[in-house]
Structures are given as structure tokens and as C-alpha cells.
Coordinates of C-alpha atoms in Angstrom, one line a residue:
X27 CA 15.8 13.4 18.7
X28 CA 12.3 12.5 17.6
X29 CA 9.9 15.3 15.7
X30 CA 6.0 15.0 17.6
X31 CA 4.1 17.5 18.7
X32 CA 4.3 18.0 22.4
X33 CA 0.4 18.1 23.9
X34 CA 1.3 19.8 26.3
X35 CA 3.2 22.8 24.6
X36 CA 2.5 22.2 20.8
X37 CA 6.2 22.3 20.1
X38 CA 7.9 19.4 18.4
X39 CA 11.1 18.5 19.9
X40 CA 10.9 15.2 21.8
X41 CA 13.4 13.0 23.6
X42 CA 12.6 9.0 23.6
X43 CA 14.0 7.8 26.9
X44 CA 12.2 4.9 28.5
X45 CA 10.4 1.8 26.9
X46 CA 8.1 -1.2 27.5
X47 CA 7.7 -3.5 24.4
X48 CA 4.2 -5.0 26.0
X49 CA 2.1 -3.9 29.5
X50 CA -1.6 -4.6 29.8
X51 CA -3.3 -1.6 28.9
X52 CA -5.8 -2.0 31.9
X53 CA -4.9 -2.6 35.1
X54 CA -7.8 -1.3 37.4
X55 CA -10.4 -3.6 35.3
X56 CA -11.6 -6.7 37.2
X57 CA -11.9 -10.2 35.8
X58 CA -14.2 -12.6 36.0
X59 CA -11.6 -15.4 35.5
X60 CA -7.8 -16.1 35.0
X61 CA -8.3 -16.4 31.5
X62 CA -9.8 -13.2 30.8
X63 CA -6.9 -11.7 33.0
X64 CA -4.5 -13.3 30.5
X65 CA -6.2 -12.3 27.9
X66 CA -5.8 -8.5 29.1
X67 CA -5.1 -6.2 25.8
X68 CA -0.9 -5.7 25.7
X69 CA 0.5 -2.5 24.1
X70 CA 3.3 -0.3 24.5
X71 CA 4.9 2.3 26.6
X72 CA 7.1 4.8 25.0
X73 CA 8.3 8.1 27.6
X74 CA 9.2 10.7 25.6
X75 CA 10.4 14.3 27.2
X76 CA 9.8 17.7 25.3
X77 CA 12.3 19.7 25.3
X78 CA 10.7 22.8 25.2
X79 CA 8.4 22.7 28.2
X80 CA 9.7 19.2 30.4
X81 CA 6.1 17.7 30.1
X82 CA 6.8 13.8 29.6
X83 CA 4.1 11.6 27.7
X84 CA 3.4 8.1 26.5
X85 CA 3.9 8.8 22.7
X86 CA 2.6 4.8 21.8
X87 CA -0.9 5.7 23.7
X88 CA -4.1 5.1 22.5
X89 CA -7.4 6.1 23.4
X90 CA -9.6 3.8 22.5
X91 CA -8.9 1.3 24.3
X92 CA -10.0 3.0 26.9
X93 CA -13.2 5.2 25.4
X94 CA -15.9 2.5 27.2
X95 CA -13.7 1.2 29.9
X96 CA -16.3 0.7 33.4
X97 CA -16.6 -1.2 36.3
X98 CA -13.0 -0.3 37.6
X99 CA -12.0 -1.4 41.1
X100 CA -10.3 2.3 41.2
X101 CA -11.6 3.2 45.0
X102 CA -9.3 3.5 47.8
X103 CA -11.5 4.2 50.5
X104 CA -10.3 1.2 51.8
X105 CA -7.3 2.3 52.9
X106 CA -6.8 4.2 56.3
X107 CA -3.9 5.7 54.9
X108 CA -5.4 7.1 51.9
X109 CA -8.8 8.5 54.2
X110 CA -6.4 10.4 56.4
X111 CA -5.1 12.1 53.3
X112 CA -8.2 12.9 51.4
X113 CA -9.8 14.1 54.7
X114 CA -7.0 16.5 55.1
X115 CA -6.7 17.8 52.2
X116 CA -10.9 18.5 51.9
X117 CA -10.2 20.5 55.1
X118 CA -7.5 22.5 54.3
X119 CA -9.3 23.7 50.8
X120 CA -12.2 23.9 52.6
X121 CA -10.8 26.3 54.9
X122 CA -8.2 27.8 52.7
X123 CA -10.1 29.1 49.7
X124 CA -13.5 29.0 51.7
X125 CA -15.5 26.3 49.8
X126 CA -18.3 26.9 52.0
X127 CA -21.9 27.0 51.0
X128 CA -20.9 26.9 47.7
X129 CA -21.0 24.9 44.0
X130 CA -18.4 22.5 43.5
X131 CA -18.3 20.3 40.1
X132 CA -15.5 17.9 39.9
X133 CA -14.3 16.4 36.5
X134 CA -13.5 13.2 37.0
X135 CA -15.4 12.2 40.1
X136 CA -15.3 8.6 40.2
X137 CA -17.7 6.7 42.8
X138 CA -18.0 10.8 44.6
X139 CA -15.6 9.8 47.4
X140 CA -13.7 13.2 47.4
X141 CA -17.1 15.1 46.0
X142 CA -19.2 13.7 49.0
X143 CA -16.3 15.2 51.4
X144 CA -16.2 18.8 50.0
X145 CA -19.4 18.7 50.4
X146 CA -20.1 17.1 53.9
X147 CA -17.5 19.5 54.9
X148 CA -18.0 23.0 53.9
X149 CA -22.0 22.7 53.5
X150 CA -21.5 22.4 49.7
X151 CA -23.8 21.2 46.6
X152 CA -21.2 18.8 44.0
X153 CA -22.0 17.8 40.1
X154 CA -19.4 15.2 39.4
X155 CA -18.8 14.5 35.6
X156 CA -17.2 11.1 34.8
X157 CA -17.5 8.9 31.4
X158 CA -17.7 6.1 33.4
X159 CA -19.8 6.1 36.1
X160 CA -21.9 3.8 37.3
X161 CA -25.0 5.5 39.0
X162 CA -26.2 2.2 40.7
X163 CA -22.6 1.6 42.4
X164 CA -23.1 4.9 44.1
X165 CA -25.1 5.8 47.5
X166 CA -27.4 8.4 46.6
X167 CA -26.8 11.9 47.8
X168 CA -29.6 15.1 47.7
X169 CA -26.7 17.3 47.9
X170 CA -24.9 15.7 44.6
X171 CA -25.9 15.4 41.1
X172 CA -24.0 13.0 39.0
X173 CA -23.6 13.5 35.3
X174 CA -22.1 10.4 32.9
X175 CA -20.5 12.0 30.0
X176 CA -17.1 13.6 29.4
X177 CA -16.3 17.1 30.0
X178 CA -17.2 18.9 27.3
X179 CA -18.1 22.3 25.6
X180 CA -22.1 22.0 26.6
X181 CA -21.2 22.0 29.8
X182 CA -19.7 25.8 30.1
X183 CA -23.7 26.8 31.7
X184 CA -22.5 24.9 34.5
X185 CA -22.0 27.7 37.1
X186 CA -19.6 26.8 40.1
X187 CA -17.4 28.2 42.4
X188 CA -14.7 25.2 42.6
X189 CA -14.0 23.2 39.5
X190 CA -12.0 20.2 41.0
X191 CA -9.9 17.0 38.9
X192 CA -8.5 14.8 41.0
X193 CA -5.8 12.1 39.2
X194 CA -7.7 12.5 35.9
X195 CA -5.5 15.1 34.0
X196 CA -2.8 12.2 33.7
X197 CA -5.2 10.2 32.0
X198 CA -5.7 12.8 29.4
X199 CA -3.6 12.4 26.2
X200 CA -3.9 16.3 25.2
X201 CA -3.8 18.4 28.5
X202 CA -3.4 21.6 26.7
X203 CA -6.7 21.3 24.6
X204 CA -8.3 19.7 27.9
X205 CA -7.2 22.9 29.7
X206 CA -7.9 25.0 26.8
X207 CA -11.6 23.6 27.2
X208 CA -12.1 24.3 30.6
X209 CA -10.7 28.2 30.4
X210 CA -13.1 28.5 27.4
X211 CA -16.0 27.5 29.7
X212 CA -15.7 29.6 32.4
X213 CA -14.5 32.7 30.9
X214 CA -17.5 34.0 31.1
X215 CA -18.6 33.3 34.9
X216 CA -17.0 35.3 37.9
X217 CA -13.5 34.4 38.8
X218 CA -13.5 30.7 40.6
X219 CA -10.9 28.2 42.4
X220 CA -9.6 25.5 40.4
X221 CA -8.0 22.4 41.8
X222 CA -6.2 19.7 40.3
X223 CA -4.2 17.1 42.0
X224 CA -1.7 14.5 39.6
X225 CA 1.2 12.3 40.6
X226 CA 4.4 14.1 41.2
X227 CA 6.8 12.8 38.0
X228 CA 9.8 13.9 40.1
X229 CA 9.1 11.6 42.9
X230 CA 8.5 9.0 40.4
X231 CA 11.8 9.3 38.6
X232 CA 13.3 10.2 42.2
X233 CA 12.8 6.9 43.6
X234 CA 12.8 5.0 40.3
X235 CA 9.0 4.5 40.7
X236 CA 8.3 2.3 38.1
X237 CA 4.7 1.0 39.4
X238 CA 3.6 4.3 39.1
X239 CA 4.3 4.0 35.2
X240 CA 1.5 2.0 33.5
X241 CA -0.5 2.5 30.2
X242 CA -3.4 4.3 31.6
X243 CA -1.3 7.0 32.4
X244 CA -0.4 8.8 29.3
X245 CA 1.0 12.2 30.8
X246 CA 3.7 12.7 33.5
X247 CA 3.9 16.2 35.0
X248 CA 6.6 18.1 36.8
X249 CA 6.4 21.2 38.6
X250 CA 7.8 23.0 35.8
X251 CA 5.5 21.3 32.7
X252 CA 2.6 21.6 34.5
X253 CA 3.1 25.6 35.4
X254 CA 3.8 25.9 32.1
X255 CA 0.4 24.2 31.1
X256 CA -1.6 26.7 33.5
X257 CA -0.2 29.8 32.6
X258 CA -0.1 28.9 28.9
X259 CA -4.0 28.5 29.2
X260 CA -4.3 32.0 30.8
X261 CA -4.8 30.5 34.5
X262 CA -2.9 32.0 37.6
X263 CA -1.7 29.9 40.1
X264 CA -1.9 30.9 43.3
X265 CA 0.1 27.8 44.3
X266 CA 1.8 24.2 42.9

């Protein structure tokens, strides 16, 4: 038994069960050279599992090597595969929740790929928020305003009526302050959708995954942890 505080649940009994001595702690970030892929900062990986709420989490992880990361080859509107999946899903939250003629800010937006959708689709507006964008690597949009900062508390006079975070959350070392953040923000605005979308750690541990466990991922959810995360921050789910 190890004694942390769980960042997801604030409790402090953890289980150590799964470790990597050294993995590059970028692996999305191009290189100019082989050298300079060689050279790739190495840390650790260290999977702990609370054993209060089953939220699992890179214990060894640090921030900062990540705080000014850009330039990531992170798109994969490349892939058939992945457009048949993104498409679908845009149309059935589209049609679902009826994101139509509305305001949708996504945290985490990337290059816009899944922002420019919602919007194409239901006749939307989009303000995506990412730390690392790069406003010249993205076709310009009049429906889409793109803001390069890190969620935070100035921006709760953002009015919307979907808040979106697509494969983001798992990149967060504190989900329950990160959470905590958002709630604050719009507690004051009429009740709105929220969708987030993160790997599924059961799948991963299913099928021994283990390409799906690398640095930049500091936090594995469950079904169960990420309920827990949710309903902990006063949200109800309408469905996982």
C-alpha cells in the first residue's frame, strides 16, 4: 500500500501496480533529425489504483515537461477509419441532445477537426480553447473563434450551450479540480450538455493494451472512477 492523495477522489489509499523505469515523455512531437529523436526527454511511468474510487494515475508524472509542448502531429484526419467515427458520433449528439443553432466551446480543441463538424452539422457557432494551438496551422472559419490559453476561471462569461473535451481529460493530472473548475463556471448559466470522451481503461487492461499507456497520459478512467468524478462535482449523467 502507498499513502498519495488520489486526484480524482482526494482519498489516500493507493495501489502501485505497473511500472516503466524510462519512456519518452513525448511521443506526438516531431523531429527534425534522428538525433533530436534520441535525445527525446525519458521519465517514468508508475500506475497506481485508488482504492477508494478505482481511478488509476501516473503517480511519477510531471507537468512541465509538457506546459509549452506545440507543433504536435496529434491529427488523425488522415485516417478513414477515424472520419467515420468522429462523423458519427457529431451526428448522433447532434441529433440526440439537439446541438442545433447553438454555442458550442470545446476544451481542448486541437487543429478544430471535431469543432468544425459540430458546427458544419447542426448550424452551430464553436470557441475552441487549447494551450497549444497554432492559429496559422488552422483553415480559417467565420463560424469558429479560437482562443490559445488553458481553461481557466476568466473564462466562466463564456456562455454556451455544449461544453465539449474530447481525449484531453486524460491528459489532466488533477481531474477533480479540472472538473471542479468547470462546474464553478457555469453554475451560474442555464442548464447545458456536457461531453467528454477519454480512452476506455477497461479495454486497455482487457486486451493488455500497452500502446495505449504512455507518459502523456497521466489519468486512466473506468466506468466506475469516472461516474464517480461527475457526480462528485455535482454533474448528472444522463449517460457513460
Amino acid at each position: 500500500m502507498l499513502h498519495c492523495i488520489c486526484p480524482n477522489c482526494n482519498h489516500k489509499i493507493v495501489e502501485l501496480f505497473y511500472s516503466i523505469k524510462e519512456t519518452p515523455v513525448v511521443s506526438t512531437l516531431l523531429s527534425n533529425n534522428r538525433e533530436e529523436a534520441l535525445n527525446v526527454k525519458m521519465q517514468p511511468i508508475d500506475l497506481v489504483i485508488c482504492l477508494h474510487c478505482g481511478f488509476i494515475f501516473n503517480k511519477s508524472y510531471d507537468f512541465s515537461f509538457h506546459a509549452k509542448l506545440e507543433d504536435h502531429a496529434d491529427q488523425q484526419g488522415y485516417s478513414s477509419t477515424f472520419n467515420n467515427f468522429i462523423t458519427n458520433l457529431t451526428k448522433r449528439i447532434v441529433t440526440k441532445y439537439q446541438i442545433k443553432n447553438k454555442t458550442v466551446l470545446e476544451i481542448g480543441c486541437g487543429k478544430g477537426d471535431f469543432l468544425k463538424l459540430v458546427c458544419s452539422e447542426g448550424n452551430n457557432v464553436g470557441i475552441g480553447i487549447d494551450p497549444s494551438l497554432v492559429i496559422t496551422k488552422i483553415q480559417p472559419n467565420p463560424k469558429i473563434n479560437y482562443i490559445k490559453a488553458y481553461y481557466a476561471k476568466n473564462h466562466q462569461n463564456i456562455k454556451s450551450d455544449l461544453i465539449c473535451c474530447r481525449h484531453t481529460l486524460e491528459h489532466i493530472a488533477s481531474p477533480d479540480t479540472f472538473i471542479n473548475l468547470i462546474y464553478s463556471n457555469i453554475s451560474n448559466q442555464e442548464s447545458q450538455a456536457i461531453l467528454f470522451e477519454v480512452p476506455d481503461t477497461t479495454r486497455i487492461l482487457k486486451e493488455i493494451a500497452f500502446w495505449d499507456i504512455y507518459y502523456e497520459h497521466c489519468s486512466y478512467f473506468t466506468l466506475n472512477s469516472i461516474q464517480y468524478l461527475f457526480e462528485n462535482n455535482h454533474f448528472w449523467i444522463e449517460d457513460i
